[in-house]
Coordinates of C-alpha atoms in Angstrom, one line a residue:
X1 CA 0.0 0.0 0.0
X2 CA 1.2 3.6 -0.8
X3 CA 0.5 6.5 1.6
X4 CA -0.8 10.0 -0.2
X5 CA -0.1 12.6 3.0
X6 CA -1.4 16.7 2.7
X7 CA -1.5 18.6 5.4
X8 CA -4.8 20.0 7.2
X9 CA -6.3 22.2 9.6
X10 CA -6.1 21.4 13.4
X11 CA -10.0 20.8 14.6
X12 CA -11.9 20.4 17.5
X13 CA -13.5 17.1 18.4
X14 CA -17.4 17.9 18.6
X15 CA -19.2 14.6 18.7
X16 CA -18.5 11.1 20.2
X17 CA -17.6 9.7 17.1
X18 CA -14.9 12.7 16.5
X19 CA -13.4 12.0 19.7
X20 CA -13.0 8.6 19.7
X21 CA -11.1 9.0 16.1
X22 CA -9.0 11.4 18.2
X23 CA -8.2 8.7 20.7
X24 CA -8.4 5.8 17.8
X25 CA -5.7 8.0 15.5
X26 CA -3.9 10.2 17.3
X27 CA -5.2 13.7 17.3
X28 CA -7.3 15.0 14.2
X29 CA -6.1 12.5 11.5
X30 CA -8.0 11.8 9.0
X31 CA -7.8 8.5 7.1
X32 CA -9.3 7.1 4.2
X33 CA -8.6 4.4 1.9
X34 CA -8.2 5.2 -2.4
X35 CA -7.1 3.8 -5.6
X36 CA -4.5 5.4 -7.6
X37 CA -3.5 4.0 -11.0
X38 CA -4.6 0.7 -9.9
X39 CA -2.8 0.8 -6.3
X40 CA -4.0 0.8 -3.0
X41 CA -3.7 3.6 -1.7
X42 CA -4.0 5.5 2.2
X43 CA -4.8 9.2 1.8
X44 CA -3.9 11.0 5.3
X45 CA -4.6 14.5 5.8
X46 CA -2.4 15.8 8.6
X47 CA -2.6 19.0 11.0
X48 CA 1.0 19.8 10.9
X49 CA 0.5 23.3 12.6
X50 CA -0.1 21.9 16.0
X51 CA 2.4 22.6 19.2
X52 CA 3.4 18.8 19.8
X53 CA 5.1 18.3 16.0
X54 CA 6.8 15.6 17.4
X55 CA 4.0 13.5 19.3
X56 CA 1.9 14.3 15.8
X57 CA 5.2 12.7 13.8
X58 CA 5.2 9.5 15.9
X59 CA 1.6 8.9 15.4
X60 CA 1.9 9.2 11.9
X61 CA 4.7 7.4 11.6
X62 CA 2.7 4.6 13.9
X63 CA 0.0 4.9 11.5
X64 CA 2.2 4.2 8.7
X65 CA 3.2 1.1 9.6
X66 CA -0.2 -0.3 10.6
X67 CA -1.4 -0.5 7.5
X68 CA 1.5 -1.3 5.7
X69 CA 2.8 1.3 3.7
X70 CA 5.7 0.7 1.3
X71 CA 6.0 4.1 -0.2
X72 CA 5.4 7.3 0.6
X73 CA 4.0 10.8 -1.5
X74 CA 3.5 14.0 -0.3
X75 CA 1.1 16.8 -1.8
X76 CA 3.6 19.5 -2.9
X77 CA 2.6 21.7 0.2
X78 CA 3.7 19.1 2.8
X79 CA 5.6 21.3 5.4
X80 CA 7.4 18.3 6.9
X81 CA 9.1 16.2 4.6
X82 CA 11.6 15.0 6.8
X83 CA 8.6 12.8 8.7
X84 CA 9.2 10.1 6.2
X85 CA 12.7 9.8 6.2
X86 CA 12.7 6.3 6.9
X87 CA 10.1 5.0 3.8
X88 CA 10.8 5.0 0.5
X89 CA 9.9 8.2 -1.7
X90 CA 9.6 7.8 -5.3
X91 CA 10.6 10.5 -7.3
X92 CA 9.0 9.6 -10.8
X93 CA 13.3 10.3 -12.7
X94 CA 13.2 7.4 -14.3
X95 CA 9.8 7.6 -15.8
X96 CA 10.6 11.1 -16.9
X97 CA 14.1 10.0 -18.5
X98 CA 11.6 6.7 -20.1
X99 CA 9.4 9.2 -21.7
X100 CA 12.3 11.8 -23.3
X101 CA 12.0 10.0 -26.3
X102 CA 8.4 10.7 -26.3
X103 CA 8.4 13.8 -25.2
X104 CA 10.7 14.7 -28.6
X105 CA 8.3 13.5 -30.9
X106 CA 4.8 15.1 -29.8
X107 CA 6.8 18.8 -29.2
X108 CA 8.8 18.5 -32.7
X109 CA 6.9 20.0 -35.6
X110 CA 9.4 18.3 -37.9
X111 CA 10.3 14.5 -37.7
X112 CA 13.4 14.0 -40.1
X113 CA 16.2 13.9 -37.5
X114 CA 16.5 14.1 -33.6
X115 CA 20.2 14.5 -32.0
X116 CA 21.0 12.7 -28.8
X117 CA 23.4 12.8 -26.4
X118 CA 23.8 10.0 -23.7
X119 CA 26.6 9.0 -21.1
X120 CA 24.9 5.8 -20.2
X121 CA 22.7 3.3 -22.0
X122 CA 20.6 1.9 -19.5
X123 CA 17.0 0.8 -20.4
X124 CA 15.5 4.1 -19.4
X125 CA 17.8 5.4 -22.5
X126 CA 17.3 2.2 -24.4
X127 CA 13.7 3.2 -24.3
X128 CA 14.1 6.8 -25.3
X129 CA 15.8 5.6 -28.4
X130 CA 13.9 2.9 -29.9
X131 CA 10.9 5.6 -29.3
X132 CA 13.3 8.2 -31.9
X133 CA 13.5 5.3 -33.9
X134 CA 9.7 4.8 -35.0
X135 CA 9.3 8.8 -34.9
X136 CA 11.8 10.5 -36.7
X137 CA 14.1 9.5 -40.3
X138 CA 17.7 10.1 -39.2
X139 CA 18.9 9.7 -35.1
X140 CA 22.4 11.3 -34.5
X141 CA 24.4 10.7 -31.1
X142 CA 26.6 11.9 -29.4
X143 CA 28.4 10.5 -26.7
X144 CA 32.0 10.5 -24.3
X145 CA 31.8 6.8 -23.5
X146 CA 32.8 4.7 -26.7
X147 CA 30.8 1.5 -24.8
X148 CA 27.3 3.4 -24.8
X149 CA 28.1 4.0 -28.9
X150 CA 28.8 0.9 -29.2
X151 CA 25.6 -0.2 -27.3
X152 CA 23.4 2.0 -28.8
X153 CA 24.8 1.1 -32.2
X154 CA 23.7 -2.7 -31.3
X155 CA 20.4 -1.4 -29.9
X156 CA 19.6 0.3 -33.5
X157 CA 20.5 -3.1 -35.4
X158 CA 18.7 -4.9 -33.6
X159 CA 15.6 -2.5 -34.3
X160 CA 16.6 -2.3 -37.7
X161 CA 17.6 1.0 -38.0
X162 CA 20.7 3.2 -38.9
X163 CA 22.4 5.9 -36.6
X164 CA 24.3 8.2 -37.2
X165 CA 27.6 8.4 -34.6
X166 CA 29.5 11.5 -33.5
X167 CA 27.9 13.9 -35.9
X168 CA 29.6 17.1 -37.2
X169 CA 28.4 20.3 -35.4
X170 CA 27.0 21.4 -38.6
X171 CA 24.7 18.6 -38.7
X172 CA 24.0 19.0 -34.7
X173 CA 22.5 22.5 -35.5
X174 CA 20.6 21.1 -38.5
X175 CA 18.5 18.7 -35.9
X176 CA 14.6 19.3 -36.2
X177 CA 14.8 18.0 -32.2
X178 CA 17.0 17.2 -29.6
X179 CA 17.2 14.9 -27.2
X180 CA 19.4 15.1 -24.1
X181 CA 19.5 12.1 -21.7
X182 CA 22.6 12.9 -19.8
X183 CA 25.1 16.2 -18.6
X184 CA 27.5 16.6 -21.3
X185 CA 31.1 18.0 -21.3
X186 CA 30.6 21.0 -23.0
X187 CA 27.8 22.9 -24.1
X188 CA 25.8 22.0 -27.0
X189 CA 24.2 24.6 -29.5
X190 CA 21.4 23.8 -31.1
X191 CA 19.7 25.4 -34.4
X192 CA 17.0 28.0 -34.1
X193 CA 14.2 25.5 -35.0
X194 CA 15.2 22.6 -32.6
X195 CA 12.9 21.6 -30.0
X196 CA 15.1 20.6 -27.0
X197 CA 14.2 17.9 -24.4
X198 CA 17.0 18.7 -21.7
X199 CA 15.5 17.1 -18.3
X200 CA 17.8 19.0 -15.8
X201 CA 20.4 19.7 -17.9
X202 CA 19.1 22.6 -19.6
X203 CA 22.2 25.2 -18.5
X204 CA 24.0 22.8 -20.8
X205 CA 22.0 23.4 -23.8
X206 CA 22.1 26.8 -26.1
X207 CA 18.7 26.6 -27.5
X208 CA 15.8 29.0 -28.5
X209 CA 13.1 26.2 -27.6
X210 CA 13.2 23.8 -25.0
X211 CA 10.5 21.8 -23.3
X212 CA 9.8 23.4 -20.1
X213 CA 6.8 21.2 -18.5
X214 CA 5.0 18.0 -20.0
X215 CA 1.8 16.4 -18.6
X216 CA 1.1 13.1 -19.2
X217 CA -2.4 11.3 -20.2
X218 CA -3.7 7.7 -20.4
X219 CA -3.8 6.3 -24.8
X220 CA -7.2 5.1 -24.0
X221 CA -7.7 8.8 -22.9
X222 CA -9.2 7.7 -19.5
X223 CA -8.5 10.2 -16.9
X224 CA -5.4 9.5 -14.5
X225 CA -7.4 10.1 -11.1
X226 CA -4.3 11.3 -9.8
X227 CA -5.4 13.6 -6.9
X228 CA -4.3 17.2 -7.0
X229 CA -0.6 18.9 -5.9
X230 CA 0.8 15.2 -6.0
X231 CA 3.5 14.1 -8.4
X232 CA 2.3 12.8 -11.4
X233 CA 5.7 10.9 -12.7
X234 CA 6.2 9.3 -8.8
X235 CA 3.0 7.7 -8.9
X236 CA 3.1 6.8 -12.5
X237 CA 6.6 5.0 -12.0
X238 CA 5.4 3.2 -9.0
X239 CA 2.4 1.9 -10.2
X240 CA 4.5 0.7 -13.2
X241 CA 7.0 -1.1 -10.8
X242 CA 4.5 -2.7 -8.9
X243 CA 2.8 -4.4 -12.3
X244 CA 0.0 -2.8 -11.8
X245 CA 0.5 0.0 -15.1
X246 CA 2.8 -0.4 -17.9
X247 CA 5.3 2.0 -19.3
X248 CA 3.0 1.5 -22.9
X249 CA -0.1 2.9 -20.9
X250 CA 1.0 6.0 -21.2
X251 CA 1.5 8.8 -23.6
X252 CA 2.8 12.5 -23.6
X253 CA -0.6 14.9 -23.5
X254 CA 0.6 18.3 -23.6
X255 CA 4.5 19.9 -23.5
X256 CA 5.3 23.5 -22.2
X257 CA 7.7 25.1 -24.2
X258 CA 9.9 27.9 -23.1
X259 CA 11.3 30.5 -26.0

């Protein structure tokens, strides 16, 4: 079971019932019982403005492990991260890296070629590119490490498709997209018409447009019943570990994009 936390007002017990939850949870805790993305979920609304953080910590903590939680989210405005030090707290990276490839092809208005730049081939990437592979004519990458050229040259055989390796900066600034899985050395300058998909490495990018924000959808267009101010990518990724979702499930919706 995951745990959804967000903060709430402190209240007054005014009824039987209301104090007995007091007693039963541990101060005004509310509890209640969900499903996210096919997981079970415990949604816990917290007064963290009371005078006793600590006591309020231990109970939630307490209440934590009663029911089993394995992982932990918190609604953006949670004032007390630090409460769940001890679970585990996803933070969606990989899904986010997973869906770069994606993410290239919905924002570029032009599909002949996409330039990469990776460090590492690990699935996540692996992903990324066999997704440039069905969406775009010519892939070019870059790379420092000579075994995730030589991986990703095996990767594209085995898909059935060329790559292009180390290409010219002249080429680089002819890209219609850009793709940029890891931190490379040096800067690289992109063309005036190249869509960029940096992640966190945008300050080593020169570009005109990069993709700033990306939301996420369902392909059979059902809504996510994700609950407000919580991170879509963490519980995306989680319900996709857990076997519940599958990386296929899901599409890119809509891309900001900052010029």
């Amino acid at each position: 079971m995951i745990l959804l936390a967000e903060p709430g007002e402190r209240k007054k017990p005014k009824t039987a019932a209301e104090l007995w939850r007091f007693i039963k949870h541990g101060g005004d805790i509310s509890v209640s019982r969900e499903t996210v993305l096919g997981m079970r979920a415990l949604r816990m609304t917290v007064p963290t403005g009371g005078r006793r953080p600590e006591r309020l910590r231990r109970r939630v903590i307490s209440l934590a492990c009663r029911f089993g939680v394995s992982a932990v989210f918190l609604r953006d405005d949670f004032p007390c991260p630090e409460w769940f030090a001890a679970f585990r707290r996803p933070d969606g990276k990989e899904f986010r890296r997973r869906m770069m490839g994606k993410t290239a092809m919905f924002a570029a208005e032009c599909h002949d070629s996409v330039f990469v730049y990776l460090r590492v081939l690990d699935k996540c990437a692996e992903r990324a590119l066999c997704d440039l592979f069905t969406g775009f004519r010519h892939v070019m990458l870059s790379s420092a490490n000579e075994r995730a050229l030589s991986a990703a040259e095996t990767a594209a055989d085995m898909e059935g498709m060329s790559i292009i390796i180390a290409p010219s900066e002249s080429r680089i600034l002819k890209a219609d997209a850009a793709v940029i899985l890891d931190k490379p050395e040096r800067a690289i300058r992109l063309g005036d018409g190249c869509i960029a998909v940096t992640g966190k490495h945008g300050d080593s990018v020169i570009c005109s447009r990069r993709v700033a924000g990306v939301e996420y959808g369902r392909v059979t267009g059902q809504a996510m019943g994700i609950p407000g101010g919580f991170s879509a990518e963490s519980l995306i990724h989680e319900s996709v570990l857990t076997g519940m979702m599958s990386f296929d499930d899901f599409c890119v919706k809509r891309t900001e994009i900052f010029s």
